[in-house]
């Protein structure tokens, strides 16, 4: 196993790029880790770098996820390649890529794989954090190339580029496609991007599917997505990982008969489109009524002046769980108007018992809302 520490420098990303190229050709498996992540030492220990790696593994994506328990997703050269090839087929052919998300997550690492298979040299957004002027500077090299120009972002980054209105937005407008992943793209954000002339493609996927495997609601070629009886989504296809590092029981539980059972609920719509409803464990049982947190968030996000919202259930002696919301607003927003919108759309049980406002939602990983932190704040 080759461990690559990423510190925000171009040298570190270049080292990872070379290591991934060797792994795709049958070399040592690569474990990318963030040097700035306080959890990285624990992740490294859990990955047991001195223990032989499971066969046919090119990359191990280590994460503590929402549970806090370290796990390493084992991804083969074939899965990485299948994902990259299918992505290019969906976007419009191989092209030039800008890496603008952390490369120790699968979404960033796949940018390196796609560029490698396209025979192009990726540009890197270096440093820590995300600044729109740095994005514009890094994008310049890609936008100067002929042929398709692509990048991958998380919704939070896109919002900052749209808010920027300057060089960052101009750079975003120059890409033939921007793949949005890691978190759901709200209808309001989709509309803002369209009005600004930014071509986005929302995606759904995870480390276990070698990055996004559903683009704008349509599975990539070779990928099947279907809900089970409880609306929990399962996925099959050549993009699947083959298990978890040193966790045969977890592997057997999650990967069965060529299918990966996700933690998300969803629907299969007419025409084969997939609608993701949110995580299965984000259903709130309040007074005996089951409420989808994602559905409440969707209603809140559609209200004028609301930029983002996170809805969770907190312990309640009266309701068992109470629906509460943490909202990011632009200017003054009346909580009563928010409650009225939810009540009109989803009914009284889904209406938040309490709404608090914040400047930004806490995040974990590449743009994912830290629901545990929101719940801790709203439970106090």
Tab-separated table of C-alpha atoms in Angstrom:
chain	number	residue	atom	x	y	z
A	1	UNK	CA	0.000	0.000	0.000
A	2	UNK	CA	1.298	3.431	-0.912
A	3	UNK	CA	0.143	6.243	1.376
A	4	UNK	CA	0.043	9.710	-0.207
A	5	UNK	CA	-0.373	12.692	2.097
A	6	UNK	CA	-2.109	15.676	0.515
A	7	UNK	CA	-1.211	19.068	1.939
A	8	UNK	CA	-2.729	21.398	-0.650
A	9	UNK	CA	0.440	21.626	-2.746
A	10	UNK	CA	0.764	20.866	-6.437
A	11	UNK	CA	3.663	18.539	-5.623
A	12	UNK	CA	1.465	16.352	-3.426
A	13	UNK	CA	-1.286	16.144	-6.052
A	14	UNK	CA	1.298	15.315	-8.719
A	15	UNK	CA	2.599	12.518	-6.504
A	16	UNK	CA	-0.927	11.180	-6.126
A	17	UNK	CA	-1.506	11.424	-9.876
A	18	UNK	CA	1.606	9.344	-10.546
A	19	UNK	CA	0.712	6.809	-7.846
A	20	UNK	CA	-2.819	6.369	-9.231
A	21	UNK	CA	-1.434	5.901	-12.755
A	22	UNK	CA	0.846	3.137	-11.477
A	23	UNK	CA	-2.031	1.525	-9.544
A	24	UNK	CA	-4.189	1.467	-12.674
A	25	UNK	CA	-1.401	-0.501	-14.336
A	26	UNK	CA	-1.310	-3.068	-11.535
A	27	UNK	CA	1.023	-1.307	-9.105
A	28	UNK	CA	0.619	-0.812	-5.372
A	29	UNK	CA	-2.775	0.230	-4.053
A	30	UNK	CA	-2.941	3.921	-3.154
A	31	UNK	CA	-4.325	5.363	0.079
A	32	UNK	CA	-4.732	9.175	-0.225
A	33	UNK	CA	-5.069	11.073	3.052
A	34	UNK	CA	-5.411	14.739	3.936
A	35	UNK	CA	-2.513	16.086	5.985
A	36	UNK	CA	-4.858	18.678	7.481
A	37	UNK	CA	-7.545	16.246	8.635
A	38	UNK	CA	-7.414	15.632	12.413
A	39	UNK	CA	-8.990	12.205	11.812
A	40	UNK	CA	-6.302	11.146	9.300
A	41	UNK	CA	-3.981	9.397	11.807
A	42	UNK	CA	-6.882	7.253	13.031
A	43	UNK	CA	-7.891	6.490	9.454
A	44	UNK	CA	-4.330	5.467	8.617
A	45	UNK	CA	-4.155	3.148	11.621
A	46	UNK	CA	-7.518	1.586	10.723
A	47	UNK	CA	-6.316	0.935	7.163
A	48	UNK	CA	-3.405	-1.165	8.541
A	49	UNK	CA	-0.835	-0.131	5.897
A	50	UNK	CA	1.493	-3.025	6.793
A	51	UNK	CA	-1.192	-5.655	6.172
A	52	UNK	CA	-1.457	-7.001	2.600
A	53	UNK	CA	-4.123	-5.282	0.543
A	54	UNK	CA	-7.123	-7.174	-0.786
A	55	UNK	CA	-6.590	-8.389	-4.387
A	56	UNK	CA	-7.461	-6.215	-7.399
A	57	UNK	CA	-7.392	-2.979	-5.395
A	58	UNK	CA	-6.047	0.187	-7.006
A	59	UNK	CA	-7.322	2.783	-4.535
A	60	UNK	CA	-8.537	2.756	-0.949
A	61	UNK	CA	-10.783	5.678	-0.037
A	62	UNK	CA	-10.729	5.988	3.740
A	63	UNK	CA	-13.594	7.702	5.492
A	64	UNK	CA	-15.269	7.880	8.868
A	65	UNK	CA	-18.543	8.877	7.197
A	66	UNK	CA	-21.570	9.889	9.222
A	67	UNK	CA	-21.085	7.120	11.788
A	68	UNK	CA	-17.588	8.096	12.887
A	69	UNK	CA	-16.377	4.530	12.337
A	70	UNK	CA	-13.350	4.349	9.988
A	71	UNK	CA	-13.791	2.268	6.859
A	72	UNK	CA	-11.846	1.936	3.641
A	73	UNK	CA	-13.597	1.462	0.308
A	74	UNK	CA	-11.684	-0.902	-2.004
A	75	UNK	CA	-11.855	0.186	-5.653
A	76	UNK	CA	-10.373	-1.799	-8.516
A	77	UNK	CA	-8.658	-0.467	-11.654
A	78	UNK	CA	-11.622	-1.765	-13.628
A	79	UNK	CA	-14.184	0.148	-11.558
A	80	UNK	CA	-12.203	3.397	-11.745
A	81	UNK	CA	-11.794	3.021	-15.489
A	82	UNK	CA	-15.422	2.069	-16.111
A	83	UNK	CA	-16.578	5.132	-14.203
A	84	UNK	CA	-14.274	7.476	-16.106
A	85	UNK	CA	-15.175	6.056	-19.517
A	86	UNK	CA	-18.913	6.213	-18.799
A	87	UNK	CA	-18.572	9.766	-17.487
A	88	UNK	CA	-16.827	10.956	-20.655
A	89	UNK	CA	-19.477	9.227	-22.773
A	90	UNK	CA	-22.210	11.094	-20.894
A	91	UNK	CA	-20.485	14.485	-20.916
A	92	UNK	CA	-19.538	14.583	-24.594
A	93	UNK	CA	-16.203	12.831	-24.916
A	94	UNK	CA	-12.773	12.879	-23.239
A	95	UNK	CA	-11.508	16.326	-22.375
A	96	UNK	CA	-9.391	18.560	-20.183
A	97	UNK	CA	-10.023	18.604	-16.427
A	98	UNK	CA	-9.551	20.987	-13.522
A	99	UNK	CA	-9.200	19.323	-10.114
A	100	UNK	CA	-11.002	21.689	-7.739
A	101	UNK	CA	-12.102	19.355	-4.919
A	102	UNK	CA	-9.935	17.461	-2.417
A	103	UNK	CA	-8.249	14.489	-4.096
A	104	UNK	CA	-8.458	12.217	-1.048
A	105	UNK	CA	-12.188	11.942	-1.766
A	106	UNK	CA	-13.400	9.862	-4.694
A	107	UNK	CA	-14.861	12.828	-6.604
A	108	UNK	CA	-11.500	14.565	-6.732
A	109	UNK	CA	-9.484	11.434	-7.349
A	110	UNK	CA	-11.674	10.499	-10.305
A	111	UNK	CA	-10.771	13.786	-11.984
A	112	UNK	CA	-7.185	12.503	-12.101
A	113	UNK	CA	-8.337	9.166	-13.527
A	114	UNK	CA	-10.478	10.833	-16.194
A	115	UNK	CA	-7.663	13.105	-17.307
A	116	UNK	CA	-5.261	10.160	-17.375
A	117	UNK	CA	-7.586	8.141	-19.626
A	118	UNK	CA	-8.225	11.174	-21.823
A	119	UNK	CA	-4.488	11.636	-22.342
A	120	UNK	CA	-4.656	15.200	-21.002
A	121	UNK	CA	-2.827	16.922	-18.164
A	122	UNK	CA	-5.133	18.066	-15.357
A	123	UNK	CA	-4.834	21.472	-13.744
A	124	UNK	CA	-4.871	21.656	-9.948
A	125	UNK	CA	-6.554	24.104	-7.611
A	126	UNK	CA	-3.928	24.175	-4.888
A	127	UNK	CA	-3.967	25.503	-1.344
A	128	UNK	CA	-6.494	24.886	1.397
A	129	UNK	CA	-10.046	26.167	1.332
A	130	UNK	CA	-11.834	27.477	-1.751
A	131	UNK	CA	-11.393	31.009	-3.072
A	132	UNK	CA	-13.030	32.149	-6.267
A	133	UNK	CA	-9.986	34.060	-7.524
A	134	UNK	CA	-7.819	30.964	-7.075
A	135	UNK	CA	-10.408	28.961	-9.012
A	136	UNK	CA	-10.268	31.448	-11.864
A	137	UNK	CA	-6.468	31.337	-11.956
A	138	UNK	CA	-6.349	27.541	-11.924
A	139	UNK	CA	-9.090	27.277	-14.560
A	140	UNK	CA	-7.207	29.473	-17.016
A	141	UNK	CA	-4.905	26.653	-18.162
A	142	UNK	CA	-7.844	24.330	-18.851
A	143	UNK	CA	-9.982	26.971	-20.546
A	144	UNK	CA	-7.096	27.776	-22.909
A	145	UNK	CA	-7.236	24.236	-24.311
A	146	UNK	CA	-9.200	23.103	-27.348
A	147	UNK	CA	-11.848	20.457	-26.909
A	148	UNK	CA	-14.196	19.806	-23.984
A	149	UNK	CA	-13.266	21.462	-20.690
A	150	UNK	CA	-14.625	19.983	-17.473
A	151	UNK	CA	-14.432	20.307	-13.726
A	152	UNK	CA	-16.212	18.837	-10.703
A	153	UNK	CA	-17.486	20.897	-7.779
A	154	UNK	CA	-19.680	20.601	-4.716
A	155	UNK	CA	-22.761	22.839	-4.432
A	156	UNK	CA	-21.132	25.087	-1.829
A	157	UNK	CA	-18.338	25.944	-4.258
A	158	UNK	CA	-20.805	26.697	-7.031
A	159	UNK	CA	-22.754	29.037	-4.765
A	160	UNK	CA	-19.581	31.000	-4.032
A	161	UNK	CA	-18.770	31.282	-7.727
A	162	UNK	CA	-22.276	32.518	-8.509
A	163	UNK	CA	-22.091	35.012	-5.650
A	164	UNK	CA	-18.679	36.187	-6.839
A	165	UNK	CA	-19.985	37.579	-10.094
A	166	UNK	CA	-16.443	38.325	-11.254
A	167	UNK	CA	-13.517	36.287	-12.512
A	168	UNK	CA	-14.661	33.170	-10.676
A	169	UNK	CA	-18.065	33.230	-12.343
A	170	UNK	CA	-16.529	33.996	-15.742
A	171	UNK	CA	-14.284	30.963	-15.366
A	172	UNK	CA	-17.228	28.745	-14.412
A	173	UNK	CA	-19.078	29.916	-17.516
A	174	UNK	CA	-16.182	28.723	-19.666
A	175	UNK	CA	-16.514	25.030	-18.828
A	176	UNK	CA	-18.463	22.758	-21.141
A	177	UNK	CA	-19.765	20.920	-18.091
A	178	UNK	CA	-19.410	21.172	-14.328
A	179	UNK	CA	-20.258	17.952	-12.523
A	180	UNK	CA	-21.873	18.692	-9.155
A	181	UNK	CA	-21.617	16.003	-6.520
A	182	UNK	CA	-21.276	15.131	-2.823
A	183	UNK	CA	-24.573	16.819	-1.919
A	184	UNK	CA	-27.950	17.385	-3.498
A	185	UNK	CA	-28.417	20.260	-5.940
A	186	UNK	CA	-31.468	22.282	-5.003
A	187	UNK	CA	-33.894	23.489	-7.694
A	188	UNK	CA	-33.033	27.053	-6.721
A	189	UNK	CA	-29.302	26.486	-7.268
A	190	UNK	CA	-29.976	24.763	-10.579
A	191	UNK	CA	-32.020	27.778	-11.695
A	192	UNK	CA	-29.326	30.236	-10.591
A	193	UNK	CA	-26.680	28.345	-12.548
A	194	UNK	CA	-28.852	28.235	-15.665
A	195	UNK	CA	-29.608	31.956	-15.473
A	196	UNK	CA	-25.886	32.683	-15.068
A	197	UNK	CA	-24.924	30.578	-18.093
A	198	UNK	CA	-23.100	27.938	-16.040
A	199	UNK	CA	-23.573	24.420	-17.418
A	200	UNK	CA	-23.977	22.051	-14.463
A	201	UNK	CA	-24.776	18.343	-14.306
A	202	UNK	CA	-25.911	17.201	-10.851
A	203	UNK	CA	-24.630	13.727	-10.020
A	204	UNK	CA	-25.332	11.060	-7.442
A	205	UNK	CA	-22.844	8.485	-6.278
A	206	UNK	CA	-20.357	7.621	-3.574
A	207	UNK	CA	-16.986	5.999	-3.005
A	208	UNK	CA	-18.626	2.588	-3.336
A	209	UNK	CA	-19.636	3.474	-6.927
A	210	UNK	CA	-16.249	4.990	-7.861
A	211	UNK	CA	-17.816	8.501	-7.823
A	212	UNK	CA	-21.014	9.679	-9.490
A	213	UNK	CA	-22.961	6.945	-11.248
A	214	UNK	CA	-26.228	8.819	-11.897
A	215	UNK	CA	-26.010	12.038	-13.921
A	216	UNK	CA	-28.972	14.396	-13.837
A	217	UNK	CA	-31.213	11.528	-12.774
A	218	UNK	CA	-30.049	9.078	-15.450
A	219	UNK	CA	-27.708	6.179	-14.553
A	220	UNK	CA	-24.459	5.986	-16.497
A	221	UNK	CA	-24.206	3.374	-19.222
A	222	UNK	CA	-23.922	-0.079	-17.649
A	223	UNK	CA	-25.264	1.079	-14.276
A	224	UNK	CA	-28.578	-0.099	-12.822
A	225	UNK	CA	-30.305	1.624	-9.927
A	226	UNK	CA	-33.501	0.392	-8.317
A	227	UNK	CA	-35.305	0.738	-4.974
A	228	UNK	CA	-36.197	-2.233	-2.800
A	229	UNK	CA	-39.512	-2.663	-1.012
A	230	UNK	CA	-38.537	-0.049	1.589
A	231	UNK	CA	-37.444	2.441	-1.118
A	232	UNK	CA	-33.804	1.885	-0.253
A	233	UNK	CA	-31.689	2.204	-3.393
A	234	UNK	CA	-29.371	-0.510	-4.623
A	235	UNK	CA	-26.879	-0.201	-7.458
A	236	UNK	CA	-25.149	-2.626	-9.812
A	237	UNK	CA	-22.673	-2.250	-12.643
A	238	UNK	CA	-18.958	-2.232	-13.477
A	239	UNK	CA	-18.334	0.890	-11.349
A	240	UNK	CA	-18.892	-0.896	-8.027
A	241	UNK	CA	-16.188	-1.220	-5.402
A	242	UNK	CA	-15.518	-4.756	-4.221
A	243	UNK	CA	-15.741	-4.274	-0.488
A	244	UNK	CA	-14.322	-2.630	2.614
A	245	UNK	CA	-10.791	-2.832	3.924
A	246	UNK	CA	-10.381	-5.651	6.479
A	247	UNK	CA	-14.167	-5.781	7.039
A	248	UNK	CA	-15.576	-8.969	5.492
A	249	UNK	CA	-18.807	-8.841	7.498
A	250	UNK	CA	-19.548	-5.263	6.429
A	251	UNK	CA	-18.641	-6.188	2.856
A	252	UNK	CA	-21.019	-9.165	2.880
A	253	UNK	CA	-23.790	-7.010	4.313
A	254	UNK	CA	-23.446	-4.202	1.757
A	255	UNK	CA	-22.347	-6.022	-1.422
A	256	UNK	CA	-24.599	-8.927	-2.393
A	257	UNK	CA	-24.999	-10.774	-5.703
A	258	UNK	CA	-23.482	-7.950	-7.736
A	259	UNK	CA	-25.473	-5.197	-6.015
A	260	UNK	CA	-24.467	-2.511	-3.524
A	261	UNK	CA	-27.133	-1.571	-0.995
A	262	UNK	CA	-26.921	2.160	-0.303
A	263	UNK	CA	-28.049	4.115	2.750
A	264	UNK	CA	-30.308	6.299	0.595
A	265	UNK	CA	-34.005	6.178	-0.218
A	266	UNK	CA	-35.187	6.812	-3.724
A	267	UNK	CA	-37.699	6.239	-6.481
A	268	UNK	CA	-37.472	4.964	-10.040
A	269	UNK	CA	-39.539	7.324	-12.193
A	270	UNK	CA	-41.091	6.664	-15.612
A	271	UNK	CA	-38.389	6.531	-18.269
A	272	UNK	CA	-35.833	5.117	-15.856
A	273	UNK	CA	-34.949	8.353	-14.081
A	274	UNK	CA	-33.841	8.117	-10.460
A	275	UNK	CA	-35.070	10.468	-7.743
A	276	UNK	CA	-33.034	10.382	-4.535
A	277	UNK	CA	-35.172	11.119	-1.474
A	278	UNK	CA	-32.412	11.358	1.107
A	279	UNK	CA	-30.732	9.043	3.555
A	280	UNK	CA	-32.785	6.217	4.998
A	281	UNK	CA	-31.764	7.245	8.511
A	282	UNK	CA	-32.904	10.846	7.916
A	283	UNK	CA	-36.540	9.858	8.354
A	284	UNK	CA	-37.922	11.494	11.499
A	285	UNK	CA	-40.563	9.667	13.538
A	286	UNK	CA	-42.571	12.423	15.189
A	287	UNK	CA	-45.746	11.538	17.062
A	288	UNK	CA	-45.941	8.266	15.145
A	289	UNK	CA	-45.731	10.003	11.750
A	290	UNK	CA	-42.657	9.433	9.575
A	291	UNK	CA	-41.310	12.633	8.047
A	292	UNK	CA	-38.619	12.823	5.371
A	293	UNK	CA	-36.040	15.427	6.360
A	294	UNK	CA	-35.104	15.893	2.695
A	295	UNK	CA	-38.710	16.727	1.773
A	296	UNK	CA	-38.894	19.430	4.447
A	297	UNK	CA	-35.531	20.821	3.352
A	298	UNK	CA	-36.777	21.009	-0.242
A	299	UNK	CA	-39.797	23.077	0.790
A	300	UNK	CA	-37.755	25.395	2.995
A	301	UNK	CA	-35.157	25.861	0.257
A	302	UNK	CA	-37.822	27.003	-2.197
A	303	UNK	CA	-38.889	29.932	0.022
A	304	UNK	CA	-37.584	33.308	-1.099
A	305	UNK	CA	-34.597	34.386	0.960
A	306	UNK	CA	-33.565	30.875	2.017
A	307	UNK	CA	-30.182	29.783	0.758
A	308	UNK	CA	-29.875	26.438	2.526
A	309	UNK	CA	-31.515	24.371	5.230
A	310	UNK	CA	-30.859	21.270	7.285
A	311	UNK	CA	-33.718	19.462	9.000
A	312	UNK	CA	-33.159	16.905	11.764
A	313	UNK	CA	-35.101	15.171	14.495
A	314	UNK	CA	-34.232	15.869	18.129
A	315	UNK	CA	-35.469	14.015	21.242
A	316	UNK	CA	-38.833	15.260	22.500
A	317	UNK	CA	-40.773	14.006	25.564
A	318	UNK	CA	-44.029	14.871	23.785
A	319	UNK	CA	-43.355	13.782	20.192
A	320	UNK	CA	-40.595	11.209	20.550
A	321	UNK	CA	-38.713	13.227	17.960
A	322	UNK	CA	-39.364	16.847	17.101
A	323	UNK	CA	-38.747	18.241	13.619
A	324	UNK	CA	-36.340	21.185	13.830
A	325	UNK	CA	-34.460	23.172	11.199
A	326	UNK	CA	-31.258	25.162	10.868
A	327	UNK	CA	-31.608	27.696	8.045
A	328	UNK	CA	-29.187	29.895	6.105
A	329	UNK	CA	-31.072	33.006	4.987
A	330	UNK	CA	-30.284	36.043	2.886
A	331	UNK	CA	-31.651	38.951	4.881
A	332	UNK	CA	-34.680	38.712	7.141
A	333	UNK	CA	-36.891	35.664	6.746
A	334	UNK	CA	-39.984	35.181	8.902
A	335	UNK	CA	-39.951	31.767	10.647
A	336	UNK	CA	-43.752	31.797	10.541
A	337	UNK	CA	-43.641	31.984	6.747
A	338	UNK	CA	-41.296	28.995	6.657
A	339	UNK	CA	-43.582	26.954	8.880
A	340	UNK	CA	-46.595	27.935	6.799
A	341	UNK	CA	-44.874	26.801	3.607
A	342	UNK	CA	-44.068	23.388	5.081
A	343	UNK	CA	-47.555	22.982	6.564
A	344	UNK	CA	-49.190	23.806	3.233
A	345	UNK	CA	-47.000	21.377	1.309
A	346	UNK	CA	-46.400	18.502	3.737
A	347	UNK	CA	-48.845	18.875	6.616
A	348	UNK	CA	-48.615	19.686	10.284
A	349	UNK	CA	-46.444	16.744	11.360
A	350	UNK	CA	-43.619	17.874	9.047
A	351	UNK	CA	-43.760	21.493	10.206
A	352	UNK	CA	-40.616	22.363	12.214
A	353	UNK	CA	-41.264	22.885	15.891
A	354	UNK	CA	-38.227	25.162	16.034
A	355	UNK	CA	-36.239	27.081	13.430
A	356	UNK	CA	-32.860	28.659	14.032
A	357	UNK	CA	-30.798	30.744	11.639
A	358	UNK	CA	-27.076	30.579	10.946
A	359	UNK	CA	-24.530	32.135	8.602
A	360	UNK	CA	-23.557	28.754	7.159
A	361	UNK	CA	-24.270	25.100	7.769
A	362	UNK	CA	-21.525	22.941	9.303
A	363	UNK	CA	-19.923	20.684	6.724
A	364	UNK	CA	-17.992	17.432	6.764
A	365	UNK	CA	-16.145	15.953	3.855
A	366	UNK	CA	-16.584	17.375	0.363
A	367	UNK	CA	-19.571	19.658	0.818
A	368	UNK	CA	-21.748	17.298	2.861
A	369	UNK	CA	-23.805	18.798	5.670
A	370	UNK	CA	-22.688	17.596	9.087
A	371	UNK	CA	-26.069	16.474	10.399
A	372	UNK	CA	-24.594	15.276	13.668
A	373	UNK	CA	-23.315	18.789	14.373
A	374	UNK	CA	-26.678	20.309	13.456
A	375	UNK	CA	-28.495	17.851	15.704
A	376	UNK	CA	-26.103	18.580	18.589
A	377	UNK	CA	-26.663	22.314	18.203
A	378	UNK	CA	-30.452	22.073	17.998
A	379	UNK	CA	-30.679	19.535	20.839
A	380	UNK	CA	-29.062	21.891	23.345
